[in-house]
Coordinates of C-alpha atoms in Angstrom, one line a residue:
M14 CA -14.4 -10.0 14.0
T15 CA -11.7 -10.2 11.5
Q16 CA -8.1 -9.9 12.8
M17 CA -7.1 -6.3 13.0
F18 CA -3.9 -5.1 11.5
P19 CA -2.5 -8.5 10.3
Q20 CA 1.3 -8.5 10.2
F21 CA 1.4 -5.0 11.6
A22 CA -0.2 -5.2 15.0
A23 CA 0.7 -3.4 18.3
L24 CA 2.9 -0.8 16.6
W25 CA 3.1 3.0 16.6
T26 CA 3.0 4.6 13.2
P27 CA 2.7 8.2 12.0
V28 CA -0.3 8.6 9.7
A29 CA -0.8 12.4 9.0
L30 CA 0.0 15.9 9.9
A31 CA -2.1 17.0 12.8
T32 CA -3.3 19.9 10.7
E33 CA -4.8 17.4 8.2
V34 CA -7.3 16.3 10.7
V35 CA -9.8 19.1 10.7
A36 CA -12.6 19.7 13.2
G37 CA -16.0 18.5 11.9
R38 CA -14.5 16.3 9.2
P39 CA -13.7 12.6 9.3
Y40 CA -10.2 11.5 8.0
A41 CA -10.3 8.0 6.7
L42 CA -7.3 5.8 6.1
V43 CA -6.4 2.1 5.8
I44 CA -3.6 0.5 7.9
A45 CA -2.7 -3.1 7.3
D46 CA -6.1 -4.1 5.8
T47 CA -7.9 -2.3 8.6
R48 CA -10.0 0.8 8.1
V49 CA -9.4 3.6 10.6
V50 CA -11.1 7.0 11.0
L51 CA -9.6 10.0 12.7
F52 CA -11.6 13.0 13.9
R53 CA -11.5 15.8 16.4
D54 CA -13.4 15.1 19.6
A55 CA -15.3 17.6 21.8
A56 CA -12.0 18.9 23.3
G57 CA -10.5 19.4 19.9
D58 CA -8.1 16.4 20.4
V59 CA -7.5 13.8 17.6
A60 CA -9.3 10.5 18.2
A61 CA -9.0 7.3 16.3
L62 CA -11.6 4.6 15.9
I63 CA -11.8 1.4 13.9
D64 CA -13.8 2.6 10.9
R65 CA -16.6 0.1 11.4
C66 CA -19.9 0.8 13.2
P67 CA -20.6 -2.1 15.6
H68 CA -24.2 -2.1 14.6
R69 CA -24.0 -3.2 10.9
G70 CA -20.4 -2.8 10.0
V71 CA -20.6 0.2 7.7
A72 CA -17.8 2.9 7.5
L73 CA -18.1 5.5 10.2
S74 CA -16.0 7.8 8.0
L75 CA -18.9 8.2 5.7
G76 CA -20.9 9.9 8.5
R77 CA -20.8 13.3 10.0
V78 CA -18.8 14.7 12.9
E79 CA -20.8 17.1 15.0
G80 CA -20.0 18.3 18.5
G81 CA -16.9 16.2 18.5
Q82 CA -18.8 13.0 18.0
I83 CA -19.0 10.9 14.8
A84 CA -22.4 9.6 13.6
C85 CA -22.9 6.4 11.6
P86 CA -24.3 7.2 8.1
F87 CA -26.6 4.2 8.2
H88 CA -28.7 4.5 11.4
G89 CA -27.3 7.6 13.1
W90 CA -25.6 5.9 16.1
R91 CA -23.1 8.4 17.6
F92 CA -19.7 7.7 19.2
D93 CA -17.3 9.9 21.1
G94 CA -13.5 10.0 20.8
A95 CA -13.2 7.1 23.2
G96 CA -15.6 5.0 21.1
A97 CA -18.4 5.2 23.6
C98 CA -21.9 5.1 22.1
T99 CA -23.7 8.3 23.1
H100 CA -26.9 8.0 21.1
V101 CA -29.1 5.3 19.4
P102 CA -32.0 6.8 17.5
W103 CA -35.4 5.2 18.1
N104 CA -34.0 3.3 21.1
P105 CA -33.9 5.6 24.2
D106 CA -33.6 2.5 26.5
A107 CA -30.7 0.9 24.6
K108 CA -27.8 -0.3 26.8
R109 CA -25.3 2.0 25.2
G110 CA -22.4 0.7 27.3
A111 CA -22.4 -2.5 25.3
L112 CA -22.6 -0.7 21.9
S113 CA -19.2 0.9 21.8
A114 CA -17.0 1.3 18.7
T115 CA -13.3 0.3 18.9
A116 CA -11.0 3.1 19.9
L117 CA -7.2 3.1 19.2
P118 CA -4.5 4.9 21.1
V119 CA -3.5 8.1 19.4
R120 CA -0.8 10.7 20.1
V121 CA -0.1 14.1 18.5
A122 CA 3.7 14.7 18.7
G123 CA 6.1 16.7 16.6
G124 CA 3.1 18.0 14.6
L125 CA 2.2 14.4 13.4
V126 CA -0.6 12.1 14.4
W127 CA 0.6 8.7 15.6
V128 CA -1.7 5.7 15.8
H129 CA -1.1 2.5 17.7
T130 CA -2.3 -0.6 15.9
A131 CA -4.0 -2.3 18.8
P132 CA -6.8 -1.2 21.1
G133 CA -6.1 -0.8 24.8
A134 CA -3.1 0.6 26.6
P135 CA 0.0 0.6 24.4
D136 CA 3.3 -0.9 25.5
G137 CA 5.5 2.2 25.2
E138 CA 5.2 5.5 23.3
P139 CA 6.1 6.4 19.7
F140 CA 9.6 7.5 18.9
V141 CA 9.4 11.0 17.6
P142 CA 12.5 12.1 15.6
P143 CA 14.0 15.1 17.5
V144 CA 14.0 17.3 14.4
L145 CA 10.2 17.3 14.6
L146 CA 10.3 18.9 18.0
R147 CA 12.2 21.9 16.9
D148 CA 10.3 25.2 16.9
D149 CA 12.1 26.7 14.0
V150 CA 11.1 24.2 11.2
R151 CA 8.3 24.0 8.7
V152 CA 6.9 20.5 8.0
M153 CA 5.0 19.6 4.9
A154 CA 3.4 16.3 3.9
Q155 CA 2.8 14.4 0.7
H156 CA 0.9 11.1 0.4
M157 CA 1.0 8.7 -2.5
V158 CA 0.1 5.1 -3.1
W159 CA 2.4 2.4 -4.5
D160 CA 1.0 -0.9 -5.7
V161 CA 3.6 -3.1 -3.9
H162 CA 4.0 -4.5 -0.4
W163 CA 5.3 -1.9 2.2
T164 CA 8.4 -4.0 2.9
R165 CA 9.7 -3.4 -0.6
V166 CA 9.1 0.3 -0.3
M167 CA 10.8 0.4 3.1
E168 CA 13.8 -1.4 1.7
N169 CA 14.1 1.0 -1.1
M170 CA 14.2 3.9 1.3
L171 CA 17.1 2.3 3.1
D172 CA 19.1 1.5 0.0
T173 CA 21.9 3.8 -1.3
P174 CA 23.5 1.8 -4.1
H175 CA 20.5 2.3 -6.5
L176 CA 20.9 6.1 -6.7
P177 CA 23.0 6.4 -9.9
F178 CA 20.8 4.0 -11.7
V179 CA 17.2 4.8 -10.7
H180 CA 17.9 8.5 -10.1
A181 CA 20.6 9.2 -12.7
G182 CA 19.0 12.6 -13.6
T183 CA 18.3 13.7 -10.1
I184 CA 19.8 12.8 -6.7
G185 CA 22.1 10.1 -8.2
K186 CA 23.6 12.3 -10.9
G187 CA 26.8 12.9 -8.9
L188 CA 27.5 9.1 -8.6
R189 CA 27.2 8.3 -12.3
G190 CA 30.4 6.8 -13.7
R191 CA 31.8 6.2 -10.3
T192 CA 30.4 2.8 -9.5
D193 CA 33.6 0.9 -10.0
A194 CA 34.8 2.2 -6.7
A195 CA 34.0 0.3 -3.5
M196 CA 31.0 1.4 -1.4
T197 CA 30.9 0.4 2.2
M198 CA 27.5 0.3 4.0
A199 CA 27.2 0.4 7.7
W200 CA 24.2 -0.4 9.9
N201 CA 24.7 0.8 13.5
E202 CA 21.8 0.0 15.8
T203 CA 20.3 2.9 17.8
P204 CA 17.5 2.9 20.4
S205 CA 15.0 3.8 17.7
G206 CA 16.3 1.5 15.0
A207 CA 19.6 2.1 13.2
Q208 CA 21.9 4.7 11.6
I209 CA 23.0 3.9 8.1
T210 CA 26.1 5.3 6.4
A211 CA 27.4 4.8 2.9
T212 CA 31.1 5.5 2.4
R213 CA 32.5 5.7 -1.1
A214 CA 36.2 5.3 -1.7
G215 CA 37.1 6.9 1.6
E216 CA 34.8 10.0 1.0
A217 CA 33.0 11.5 4.0
P218 CA 29.3 10.9 3.6
K219 CA 27.3 14.0 2.6
T220 CA 24.0 12.6 3.8
T221 CA 23.0 10.0 6.4
L222 CA 20.0 7.7 6.7
A223 CA 18.3 6.6 9.9
Y224 CA 15.7 3.8 10.2
H225 CA 13.1 4.3 12.9
F226 CA 11.2 1.1 13.9
P227 CA 8.9 0.0 12.4
N228 CA 8.3 1.9 9.1
V229 CA 10.1 5.3 9.0
M230 CA 13.2 6.4 7.2
E231 CA 14.9 9.8 8.0
L232 CA 17.2 11.3 5.4
S233 CA 19.5 14.1 6.8
I234 CA 20.7 16.4 4.0
D235 CA 21.3 19.6 6.1
P236 CA 23.0 21.7 3.4
G237 CA 25.4 24.3 4.6
G238 CA 24.4 23.7 8.2
R239 CA 20.8 24.3 7.6
V240 CA 18.1 21.8 8.4
L241 CA 16.6 19.8 5.5
R242 CA 15.2 16.3 6.4
M243 CA 12.9 13.9 4.7
L244 CA 10.8 11.4 6.7
A245 CA 9.5 8.6 4.5
V246 CA 6.7 6.6 6.2
C247 CA 5.8 3.3 4.5
L248 CA 2.3 2.6 5.7
P249 CA 0.9 -0.8 4.8
Q250 CA -2.6 -0.6 3.4
A251 CA -3.5 -3.8 1.7
D252 CA -1.3 -6.8 1.1
G253 CA 0.0 -5.3 -2.2
R254 CA -0.5 -1.6 -1.6
T255 CA 1.5 1.0 0.4
R256 CA 0.7 4.5 1.3
L257 CA 4.0 6.4 1.2
S258 CA 4.0 9.6 3.1
I259 CA 6.9 12.0 2.7
Y260 CA 7.3 14.7 5.4
S261 CA 9.7 17.4 4.4
I262 CA 11.3 19.4 7.3
R263 CA 13.3 22.6 6.8
N264 CA 14.3 25.6 8.7
F265 CA 14.8 27.8 5.7
A266 CA 12.6 28.9 2.7
K267 CA 9.6 28.5 5.0
W268 CA 7.3 30.6 3.0
A269 CA 4.2 28.4 2.4
P270 CA 4.1 28.8 -1.4
L271 CA 7.6 27.3 -1.7
D272 CA 6.1 24.0 -0.5
R273 CA 5.1 23.4 -4.1
L274 CA 8.7 23.5 -5.3
F275 CA 9.9 21.0 -2.7
A276 CA 6.8 18.8 -3.3
R277 CA 7.5 18.8 -7.1
M278 CA 11.0 17.5 -6.6
N279 CA 9.9 14.9 -4.0
A280 CA 7.2 13.6 -6.4
R281 CA 9.7 13.4 -9.3
I282 CA 12.2 11.3 -7.2
A283 CA 9.4 9.1 -5.8
A284 CA 8.0 8.4 -9.2
E285 CA 11.5 7.2 -10.4
D286 CA 11.5 4.7 -7.5
K287 CA 7.9 3.7 -7.9
A288 CA 8.2 2.5 -11.4
I289 CA 11.0 0.2 -10.4
I290 CA 9.8 -1.1 -7.0
E291 CA 6.3 -1.9 -8.3
S292 CA 7.9 -4.4 -10.6
S293 CA 9.4 -6.5 -7.7
Q294 CA 8.6 -10.2 -7.7
P295 CA 7.5 -11.3 -5.2
A296 CA 5.8 -8.1 -4.1
T297 CA 6.7 -8.9 -0.5
V298 CA 10.3 -9.2 0.5
P299 CA 11.2 -12.9 0.7
P300 CA 13.6 -14.5 3.2
A301 CA 17.2 -13.4 2.5
G302 CA 18.3 -16.7 1.1
E303 CA 15.7 -16.5 -1.7
E304 CA 17.4 -13.6 -3.4
R305 CA 21.1 -12.9 -4.2
S306 CA 22.8 -10.3 -2.0
V307 CA 26.2 -8.6 -1.7
P308 CA 27.9 -6.5 1.1
T309 CA 26.2 -3.3 0.0
D310 CA 22.9 -4.9 0.9
I311 CA 23.7 -4.8 4.7
P312 CA 20.9 -2.3 5.5
T313 CA 18.2 -4.0 3.6
L314 CA 19.1 -7.4 5.0
A315 CA 19.0 -6.0 8.5
F316 CA 15.5 -4.6 7.8
R317 CA 14.4 -8.0 6.5
K318 CA 15.5 -9.6 9.8
I319 CA 13.4 -7.1 11.7
W320 CA 10.4 -7.7 9.4
F321 CA 10.5 -11.5 9.8
T322 CA 11.4 -11.6 13.5
R323 CA 9.8 -8.5 15.1
I324 CA 7.0 -7.1 12.9
Q325 CA 5.4 -9.9 10.9
P326 CA 4.9 -12.3 13.9
Q327 CA 2.9 -9.7 15.9
R328 CA -0.6 -10.8 16.8
I329 CA -3.4 -9.4 18.9
A330 CA -6.6 -11.1 20.0
P331 CA -9.6 -10.3 17.7

């Protein structure tokens, strides 16, 4: 079998809102060149399987979910949430114990579905940003695809100096004409990754960034003491494709129809970034010495070190 999750193995990543995985319906996605299918099992819990029938390799996600089991669309083999084969049409005496699909660890926490990119017992649990555990917030999700390696997208999410240039008409408007002043970037490690601050000419930062290992950025805006956060999840799909998920979290304006207003602004800002980041050459971040850097690049250089030393080298047995 082909290596699963190349360069992104044995890691926890959020992949969807729990409400996006609906009973009776497969939810297909790709994580690091590996197809995965989510579905609700007989108990109503979210299950995750490698999206490949062990019989002839077709996508289980093209099949039906009935009674909390997913049926292969090719020959009707059925699998439960743990991957166990429960039925083989035309073969009542089949040794089903040897015909299992590959299950992945999955958790539902903070309203999100987290998948571990290796079968078997995981080493540790996912870090769930505390804001997701509040009972007074509304969480909405947007998913979009960028044609560039996920590391370039992740770096962009951790980068402040680009705001007045890429986002001159939106979130960077207040910084236009002020770029002659010094900006000091700080990367302070935390148990989940790092806290990032940008200080401009002695001003107190109005927002803060956090990096949560391996692929999450949390932007804290919190206007007037209210809660407004953005989680950007940079999920690798193929070598040159990233699924960017933006989870907006707020404890005000929680009326569902207002989601469209927040989604429209998020999409506009993301589109500004996308046009620039997709032009990056090479599409994957290179070693630090192959590009020119300055002191305001401290956060992105710190992420590159994590990519080359902690994420990319991960391997699991096929």
